[in-house]
Amino acid sequence: MLTEVGYLDDTVSNLECIELVLKDEFKVVSFHHPEKFLESLASHSYSAILLDVNMPILDGFEVFEKVVQHPSYNGCPIIFLSSDVSADNRIKSFTLGAVDFMSRDISPEEMLLRIKSKIQFFKKHRSIIEFGPLNVNLTLLKARLNGKDVPLTFIELKILCKVLRAYPEPVPRDVLIDNVWRGAHVLDATIHTHVFNLNTKLEEFDHEIQMYRNVGIQLVPRES
């Protein structure tokens, strides 16, 4: 499952161009109407949002303010794209809270790297992790699935956060132990027990954690 990036631009050719640049790394969900884009926040958990600056109905700055006030906004990085790279536009973008401002003249390689960098930082440091119907709040140390609280132990919560942040990549055994048990000596049987209990508590979730002995763990789609 590719990471979703939301993109709003009133010019169809711009939408097509960015989709082409990012399609191998991300699923780009594109919109040319601001209201449709804002409505999508309720049904999509974007890992980044790209906004055009100059648009006729609402400009990018107005859309930015509506996004950050939206109840479904998950705190993901917001990046402005524009042909107008004036100092006023750049200053206003960063004053509002955008994490980047990119000219349309930027090379595809640099654009991709900058977006990936912002997403990686967001995933590593975010306090709320959303994965479909699963919501994990690291500040409150709580997990909710389909709107219901899931009673996880602290160790289970740390394991779950690690696999969600790494998805779709596996978490190597040594990295897991270093992050969850602070490098202590841990038997595979101990890890297996925690993973088994976690999968049992999340039996309604459409993914599960698979453990590969002496290798690590990975979040994968649950078999039907």
PDB file of C-alpha atoms in Angstrom:
ATOM      1  CA  MET A   1       0.000   0.000   0.000  1.00  0.00           C
ATOM      2  CA  LEU A   2       1.582   3.251  -1.153  1.00  0.00           C
ATOM      3  CA  THR A   3       1.670   6.280   1.133  1.00  0.00           C
ATOM      4  CA  GLU A   4      -1.008   8.813   0.201  1.00  0.00           C
ATOM      5  CA  VAL A   5      -0.168  12.391  -0.729  1.00  0.00           C
ATOM      6  CA  GLY A   6      -2.986  14.895  -1.209  1.00  0.00           C
ATOM      7  CA  TYR A   7      -2.509  17.478  -3.963  1.00  0.00           C
ATOM      8  CA  LEU A   8      -4.651  20.512  -4.791  1.00  0.00           C
ATOM      9  CA  ASP A   9      -4.085  22.534  -7.969  1.00  0.00           C
ATOM     10  CA  ASP A  10      -6.548  24.256 -10.295  1.00  0.00           C
ATOM     11  CA  THR A  11      -4.460  23.389 -13.381  1.00  0.00           C
ATOM     12  CA  VAL A  12      -5.004  19.866 -14.686  1.00  0.00           C
ATOM     13  CA  SER A  13      -1.621  19.731 -16.451  1.00  0.00           C
ATOM     14  CA  ASN A  14       0.114  20.464 -13.136  1.00  0.00           C
ATOM     15  CA  LEU A  15      -1.819  17.655 -11.453  1.00  0.00           C
ATOM     16  CA  GLU A  16      -0.817  15.221 -14.169  1.00  0.00           C
ATOM     17  CA  CYS A  17       2.826  16.283 -14.012  1.00  0.00           C
ATOM     18  CA  ILE A  18       3.144  15.818 -10.236  1.00  0.00           C
ATOM     19  CA  GLU A  19       1.309  12.490 -10.374  1.00  0.00           C
ATOM     20  CA  LEU A  20       3.848  11.315 -12.946  1.00  0.00           C
ATOM     21  CA  VAL A  21       6.805  12.435 -10.801  1.00  0.00           C
ATOM     22  CA  LEU A  22       5.530  10.795  -7.609  1.00  0.00           C
ATOM     23  CA  LYS A  23       3.613   7.750  -8.861  1.00  0.00           C
ATOM     24  CA  ASP A  24       6.357   5.186  -8.145  1.00  0.00           C
ATOM     25  CA  GLU A  25       6.739   6.273  -4.518  1.00  0.00           C
ATOM     26  CA  PHE A  26       3.318   7.602  -3.508  1.00  0.00           C
ATOM     27  CA  LYS A  27      -0.353   7.369  -4.259  1.00  0.00           C
ATOM     28  CA  VAL A  28      -1.241  10.929  -5.272  1.00  0.00           C
ATOM     29  CA  VAL A  29      -4.859  11.862  -4.530  1.00  0.00           C
ATOM     30  CA  SER A  30      -5.443  14.905  -6.745  1.00  0.00           C
ATOM     31  CA  PHE A  31      -8.086  17.629  -6.698  1.00  0.00           C
ATOM     32  CA  HIS A  32      -8.666  20.793  -8.704  1.00  0.00           C
ATOM     33  CA  HIS A  33     -11.488  22.100  -6.502  1.00  0.00           C
ATOM     34  CA  PRO A  34     -10.672  23.215  -2.929  1.00  0.00           C
ATOM     35  CA  GLU A  35     -13.963  22.127  -1.364  1.00  0.00           C
ATOM     36  CA  LYS A  36     -13.602  18.591  -2.720  1.00  0.00           C
ATOM     37  CA  PHE A  37     -10.068  18.463  -1.371  1.00  0.00           C
ATOM     38  CA  LEU A  38     -11.141  19.669   2.080  1.00  0.00           C
ATOM     39  CA  GLU A  39     -13.925  17.075   2.138  1.00  0.00           C
ATOM     40  CA  SER A  40     -11.340  14.366   1.428  1.00  0.00           C
ATOM     41  CA  LEU A  41      -9.583  15.009   4.747  1.00  0.00           C
ATOM     42  CA  ALA A  42     -12.356  13.090   6.499  1.00  0.00           C
ATOM     43  CA  SER A  43     -11.726   9.921   4.475  1.00  0.00           C
ATOM     44  CA  HIS A  44      -7.968  10.032   3.757  1.00  0.00           C
ATOM     45  CA  SER A  45      -4.998  10.005   6.122  1.00  0.00           C
ATOM     46  CA  TYR A  46      -2.435  11.889   4.052  1.00  0.00           C
ATOM     47  CA  SER A  47       1.259  11.700   4.870  1.00  0.00           C
ATOM     48  CA  ALA A  48       1.832  15.018   3.086  1.00  0.00           C
ATOM     49  CA  ILE A  49      -0.253  17.718   1.419  1.00  0.00           C
ATOM     50  CA  LEU A  50       0.839  19.702  -1.644  1.00  0.00           C
ATOM     51  CA  LEU A  51      -0.885  23.028  -2.342  1.00  0.00           C
ATOM     52  CA  ASP A  52      -0.738  25.348  -5.313  1.00  0.00           C
ATOM     53  CA  VAL A  53      -0.528  29.005  -4.255  1.00  0.00           C
ATOM     54  CA  ASN A  54      -2.463  30.864  -6.946  1.00  0.00           C
ATOM     55  CA  MET A  55      -5.983  29.477  -7.382  1.00  0.00           C
ATOM     56  CA  PRO A  56      -9.215  31.304  -8.303  1.00  0.00           C
ATOM     57  CA  ILE A  57     -11.730  30.145  -5.670  1.00  0.00           C
ATOM     58  CA  LEU A  58      -9.498  29.911  -2.604  1.00  0.00           C
ATOM     59  CA  ASP A  59      -5.765  30.522  -2.840  1.00  0.00           C
ATOM     60  CA  GLY A  60      -3.304  28.085  -1.294  1.00  0.00           C
ATOM     61  CA  PHE A  61      -2.874  30.183   1.843  1.00  0.00           C
ATOM     62  CA  GLU A  62      -6.625  30.213   2.500  1.00  0.00           C
ATOM     63  CA  VAL A  63      -6.790  26.452   1.937  1.00  0.00           C
ATOM     64  CA  PHE A  64      -3.844  25.968   4.313  1.00  0.00           C
ATOM     65  CA  GLU A  65      -5.699  27.750   7.104  1.00  0.00           C
ATOM     66  CA  LYS A  66      -8.806  25.643   6.525  1.00  0.00           C
ATOM     67  CA  VAL A  67      -6.752  22.418   6.512  1.00  0.00           C
ATOM     68  CA  VAL A  68      -5.044  23.050   9.857  1.00  0.00           C
ATOM     69  CA  GLN A  69      -8.418  23.919  11.421  1.00  0.00           C
ATOM     70  CA  HIS A  70     -10.107  20.806  10.018  1.00  0.00           C
ATOM     71  CA  PRO A  71     -11.003  18.225  12.722  1.00  0.00           C
ATOM     72  CA  SER A  72      -9.602  15.377  10.591  1.00  0.00           C
ATOM     73  CA  TYR A  73      -6.232  16.996   9.855  1.00  0.00           C
ATOM     74  CA  ASN A  74      -3.531  14.644  11.179  1.00  0.00           C
ATOM     75  CA  GLY A  75      -0.678  17.145  11.394  1.00  0.00           C
ATOM     76  CA  CYS A  76       1.084  15.937   8.238  1.00  0.00           C
ATOM     77  CA  PRO A  77       3.553  18.273   6.467  1.00  0.00           C
ATOM     78  CA  ILE A  78       2.051  20.843   4.106  1.00  0.00           C
ATOM     79  CA  ILE A  79       4.169  21.952   1.148  1.00  0.00           C
ATOM     80  CA  PHE A  80       3.488  24.803  -1.263  1.00  0.00           C
ATOM     81  CA  LEU A  81       4.204  24.526  -4.999  1.00  0.00           C
ATOM     82  CA  SER A  82       4.233  27.602  -7.190  1.00  0.00           C
ATOM     83  CA  SER A  83       5.718  29.280 -10.249  1.00  0.00           C
ATOM     84  CA  ASP A  84       5.646  32.518  -8.252  1.00  0.00           C
ATOM     85  CA  VAL A  85       8.663  32.211  -5.965  1.00  0.00           C
ATOM     86  CA  SER A  86       8.550  35.809  -4.770  1.00  0.00           C
ATOM     87  CA  ALA A  87       9.864  36.593  -1.293  1.00  0.00           C
ATOM     88  CA  ASP A  88       6.331  37.543  -0.180  1.00  0.00           C
ATOM     89  CA  ASN A  89       4.957  34.119  -1.117  1.00  0.00           C
ATOM     90  CA  ARG A  90       7.817  32.251   0.516  1.00  0.00           C
ATOM     91  CA  ILE A  91       7.669  34.309   3.711  1.00  0.00           C
ATOM     92  CA  LYS A  92       3.896  33.937   3.989  1.00  0.00           C
ATOM     93  CA  SER A  93       4.163  30.169   3.434  1.00  0.00           C
ATOM     94  CA  PHE A  94       6.632  29.646   6.265  1.00  0.00           C
ATOM     95  CA  THR A  95       4.879  32.150   8.512  1.00  0.00           C
ATOM     96  CA  LEU A  96       1.695  30.098   8.235  1.00  0.00           C
ATOM     97  CA  GLY A  97       3.554  26.917   9.117  1.00  0.00           C
ATOM     98  CA  ALA A  98       4.350  25.193   5.812  1.00  0.00           C
ATOM     99  CA  VAL A  99       7.369  22.874   5.995  1.00  0.00           C
ATOM    100  CA  ASP A 100       8.586  23.678   2.477  1.00  0.00           C
ATOM    101  CA  PHE A 101       8.043  25.876  -0.576  1.00  0.00           C
ATOM    102  CA  MET A 102       9.046  24.507  -3.962  1.00  0.00           C
ATOM    103  CA  SER A 103       9.308  26.163  -7.347  1.00  0.00           C
ATOM    104  CA  ARG A 104       7.780  24.361 -10.298  1.00  0.00           C
ATOM    105  CA  ASP A 105      11.207  24.581 -11.926  1.00  0.00           C
ATOM    106  CA  ILE A 106      12.629  22.176  -9.367  1.00  0.00           C
ATOM    107  CA  SER A 107      14.010  18.919 -10.768  1.00  0.00           C
ATOM    108  CA  PRO A 108      11.796  15.839 -10.317  1.00  0.00           C
ATOM    109  CA  GLU A 109      14.588  14.126  -8.371  1.00  0.00           C
ATOM    110  CA  GLU A 110      14.929  16.978  -5.870  1.00  0.00           C
ATOM    111  CA  MET A 111      11.154  17.329  -5.490  1.00  0.00           C
ATOM    112  CA  LEU A 112      10.808  13.626  -4.717  1.00  0.00           C
ATOM    113  CA  LEU A 113      13.674  13.662  -2.214  1.00  0.00           C
ATOM    114  CA  ARG A 114      12.362  16.727  -0.389  1.00  0.00           C
ATOM    115  CA  ILE A 115       8.856  15.302  -0.099  1.00  0.00           C
ATOM    116  CA  LYS A 116      10.183  11.930   1.087  1.00  0.00           C
ATOM    117  CA  SER A 117      12.368  13.658   3.676  1.00  0.00           C
ATOM    118  CA  LYS A 118       9.435  15.632   5.103  1.00  0.00           C
ATOM    119  CA  ILE A 119       7.246  12.522   5.257  1.00  0.00           C
ATOM    120  CA  GLN A 120       9.947  10.452   6.957  1.00  0.00           C
ATOM    121  CA  PHE A 121      10.405  13.137   9.615  1.00  0.00           C
ATOM    122  CA  PHE A 122       6.637  13.358  10.144  1.00  0.00           C
ATOM    123  CA  LYS A 123       6.247   9.602  10.531  1.00  0.00           C
ATOM    124  CA  LYS A 124       9.157   9.399  12.941  1.00  0.00           C
ATOM    125  CA  HIS A 125       8.026  12.203  15.227  1.00  0.00           C
ATOM    126  CA  ARG A 126       4.234  12.355  14.998  1.00  0.00           C
ATOM    127  CA  SER A 127       2.331  11.770  18.220  1.00  0.00           C
ATOM    128  CA  ILE A 128      -0.798  10.385  16.525  1.00  0.00           C
ATOM    129  CA  ILE A 129      -0.544   7.456  14.131  1.00  0.00           C
ATOM    130  CA  GLU A 130      -3.531   6.611  11.944  1.00  0.00           C
ATOM    131  CA  PHE A 131      -3.733   3.453   9.863  1.00  0.00           C
ATOM    132  CA  GLY A 132      -7.220   2.968   8.441  1.00  0.00           C
ATOM    133  CA  PRO A 133      -9.574   2.338  11.393  1.00  0.00           C
ATOM    134  CA  LEU A 134      -6.637   2.106  13.843  1.00  0.00           C
ATOM    135  CA  ASN A 135      -5.630   5.217  15.789  1.00  0.00           C
ATOM    136  CA  VAL A 136      -2.695   5.316  18.211  1.00  0.00           C
ATOM    137  CA  ASN A 137      -2.174   8.368  20.412  1.00  0.00           C
ATOM    138  CA  LEU A 138       1.349   8.376  21.834  1.00  0.00           C
ATOM    139  CA  THR A 139       0.672  11.354  24.073  1.00  0.00           C
ATOM    140  CA  LEU A 140      -2.236   9.619  25.818  1.00  0.00           C
ATOM    141  CA  LEU A 141      -0.716   6.130  25.351  1.00  0.00           C
ATOM    142  CA  LYS A 142      -4.003   4.855  23.931  1.00  0.00           C
ATOM    143  CA  ALA A 143      -5.062   2.857  20.892  1.00  0.00           C
ATOM    144  CA  ARG A 144      -8.498   2.825  19.289  1.00  0.00           C
ATOM    145  CA  LEU A 145      -9.812   0.462  16.624  1.00  0.00           C
ATOM    146  CA  ASN A 146     -13.110   1.136  14.857  1.00  0.00           C
ATOM    147  CA  GLY A 147     -13.791   3.836  17.444  1.00  0.00           C
ATOM    148  CA  LYS A 148     -13.288   1.499  20.436  1.00  0.00           C
ATOM    149  CA  ASP A 149     -10.448   1.561  22.983  1.00  0.00           C
ATOM    150  CA  VAL A 150      -7.987  -1.323  22.746  1.00  0.00           C
ATOM    151  CA  PRO A 151      -6.380  -2.228  26.121  1.00  0.00           C
ATOM    152  CA  LEU A 152      -2.696  -2.543  25.209  1.00  0.00           C
ATOM    153  CA  THR A 153       0.233  -2.888  27.576  1.00  0.00           C
ATOM    154  CA  PHE A 154       3.053  -0.353  27.262  1.00  0.00           C
ATOM    155  CA  ILE A 155       5.281  -2.922  25.518  1.00  0.00           C
ATOM    156  CA  GLU A 156       2.500  -3.830  23.079  1.00  0.00           C
ATOM    157  CA  LEU A 157       1.922  -0.162  22.336  1.00  0.00           C
ATOM    158  CA  LYS A 158       5.612   0.382  21.595  1.00  0.00           C
ATOM    159  CA  ILE A 159       5.729  -2.658  19.287  1.00  0.00           C
ATOM    160  CA  LEU A 160       2.613  -1.513  17.457  1.00  0.00           C
ATOM    161  CA  CYS A 161       3.981   2.008  16.965  1.00  0.00           C
ATOM    162  CA  LYS A 162       7.240   0.630  15.615  1.00  0.00           C
ATOM    163  CA  VAL A 163       5.612  -1.553  12.943  1.00  0.00           C
ATOM    164  CA  LEU A 164       3.123   1.160  11.962  1.00  0.00           C
ATOM    165  CA  ARG A 165       5.880   3.702  11.468  1.00  0.00           C
ATOM    166  CA  ALA A 166       8.021   1.241   9.514  1.00  0.00           C
ATOM    167  CA  TYR A 167       5.175  -0.030   7.294  1.00  0.00           C
ATOM    168  CA  PRO A 168       5.467  -1.522   4.718  1.00  0.00           C
ATOM    169  CA  GLU A 169       9.094  -2.287   5.626  1.00  0.00           C
ATOM    170  CA  PRO A 170       9.998  -4.892   8.284  1.00  0.00           C
ATOM    171  CA  VAL A 171      11.485  -3.984  11.655  1.00  0.00           C
ATOM    172  CA  PRO A 172      14.784  -5.855  12.176  1.00  0.00           C
ATOM    173  CA  ARG A 173      15.078  -7.799  15.433  1.00  0.00           C
ATOM    174  CA  ASP A 174      17.974  -5.700  16.771  1.00  0.00           C
ATOM    175  CA  VAL A 175      16.162  -2.439  16.012  1.00  0.00           C
ATOM    176  CA  LEU A 176      13.002  -3.729  17.710  1.00  0.00           C
ATOM    177  CA  ILE A 177      14.874  -4.781  20.848  1.00  0.00           C
ATOM    178  CA  ASP A 178      16.823  -1.522  20.989  1.00  0.00           C
ATOM    179  CA  ASN A 179      13.651   0.578  20.700  1.00  0.00           C
ATOM    180  CA  VAL A 180      11.267  -1.467  22.830  1.00  0.00           C
ATOM    181  CA  TRP A 181      13.531  -3.125  25.404  1.00  0.00           C
ATOM    182  CA  ARG A 182      16.422  -0.623  25.323  1.00  0.00           C
ATOM    183  CA  GLY A 183      18.861  -3.251  24.079  1.00  0.00           C
ATOM    184  CA  ALA A 184      18.250  -5.778  26.858  1.00  0.00           C
ATOM    185  CA  HIS A 185      18.623  -9.496  26.173  1.00  0.00           C
ATOM    186  CA  VAL A 186      15.239 -10.703  24.916  1.00  0.00           C
ATOM    187  CA  LEU A 187      14.269 -14.214  23.820  1.00  0.00           C
ATOM    188  CA  ASP A 188      12.348 -14.820  20.606  1.00  0.00           C
ATOM    189  CA  ALA A 189       9.705 -16.527  22.747  1.00  0.00           C
ATOM    190  CA  THR A 190       9.147 -13.261  24.627  1.00  0.00           C
ATOM    191  CA  ILE A 191       8.735 -11.280  21.409  1.00  0.00           C
ATOM    192  CA  HIS A 192       6.412 -13.966  20.036  1.00  0.00           C
ATOM    193  CA  THR A 193       4.201 -13.783  23.136  1.00  0.00           C
ATOM    194  CA  HIS A 194       3.825 -10.008  22.862  1.00  0.00           C
ATOM    195  CA  VAL A 195       3.112 -10.206  19.120  1.00  0.00           C
ATOM    196  CA  PHE A 196       0.553 -12.987  19.635  1.00  0.00           C
ATOM    197  CA  ASN A 197      -1.262 -10.999  22.337  1.00  0.00           C
ATOM    198  CA  LEU A 198      -1.190  -7.872  20.193  1.00  0.00           C
ATOM    199  CA  ASN A 199      -2.668  -9.653  17.168  1.00  0.00           C
ATOM    200  CA  THR A 200      -5.362 -11.171  19.380  1.00  0.00           C
ATOM    201  CA  LYS A 201      -6.384  -7.781  20.745  1.00  0.00           C
ATOM    202  CA  LEU A 202      -6.439  -6.382  17.197  1.00  0.00           C
ATOM    203  CA  GLU A 203      -8.287  -9.311  15.629  1.00  0.00           C
ATOM    204  CA  GLU A 204     -10.744  -6.915  13.903  1.00  0.00           C
ATOM    205  CA  PHE A 205      -7.855  -5.066  12.241  1.00  0.00           C
ATOM    206  CA  ASP A 206      -7.265  -5.940   8.568  1.00  0.00           C
ATOM    207  CA  HIS A 207      -3.497  -6.237   9.154  1.00  0.00           C
ATOM    208  CA  GLU A 208      -1.474  -8.382  11.546  1.00  0.00           C
ATOM    209  CA  ILE A 209       2.100  -8.540  12.776  1.00  0.00           C
ATOM    210  CA  GLN A 210       4.165 -11.420  11.445  1.00  0.00           C
ATOM    211  CA  MET A 211       7.293 -12.523  13.312  1.00  0.00           C
ATOM    212  CA  TYR A 212      10.254 -13.997  11.470  1.00  0.00           C
ATOM    213  CA  ARG A 213      12.553 -15.849  13.880  1.00  0.00           C
ATOM    214  CA  ASN A 214      15.934 -14.135  14.390  1.00  0.00           C
ATOM    215  CA  VAL A 215      15.011 -11.632  11.672  1.00  0.00           C
ATOM    216  CA  GLY A 216      12.305  -9.290  12.916  1.00  0.00           C
ATOM    217  CA  ILE A 217       8.635  -8.409  12.606  1.00  0.00           C
ATOM    218  CA  GLN A 218       6.479  -6.876   9.896  1.00  0.00           C
ATOM    219  CA  LEU A 219       2.947  -5.563   9.522  1.00  0.00           C
ATOM    220  CA  VAL A 220       1.182  -7.402   6.696  1.00  0.00           C
ATOM    221  CA  PRO A 221      -2.413  -7.674   5.399  1.00  0.00           C
ATOM    222  CA  ARG A 222      -4.346 -10.285   7.340  1.00  0.00           C
ATOM    223  CA  GLU A 223      -5.200 -13.355   5.261  1.00  0.00           C
ATOM    224  CA  SER A 224      -8.903 -13.842   4.556  1.00  0.00           C
TER     225      SER A 224
END
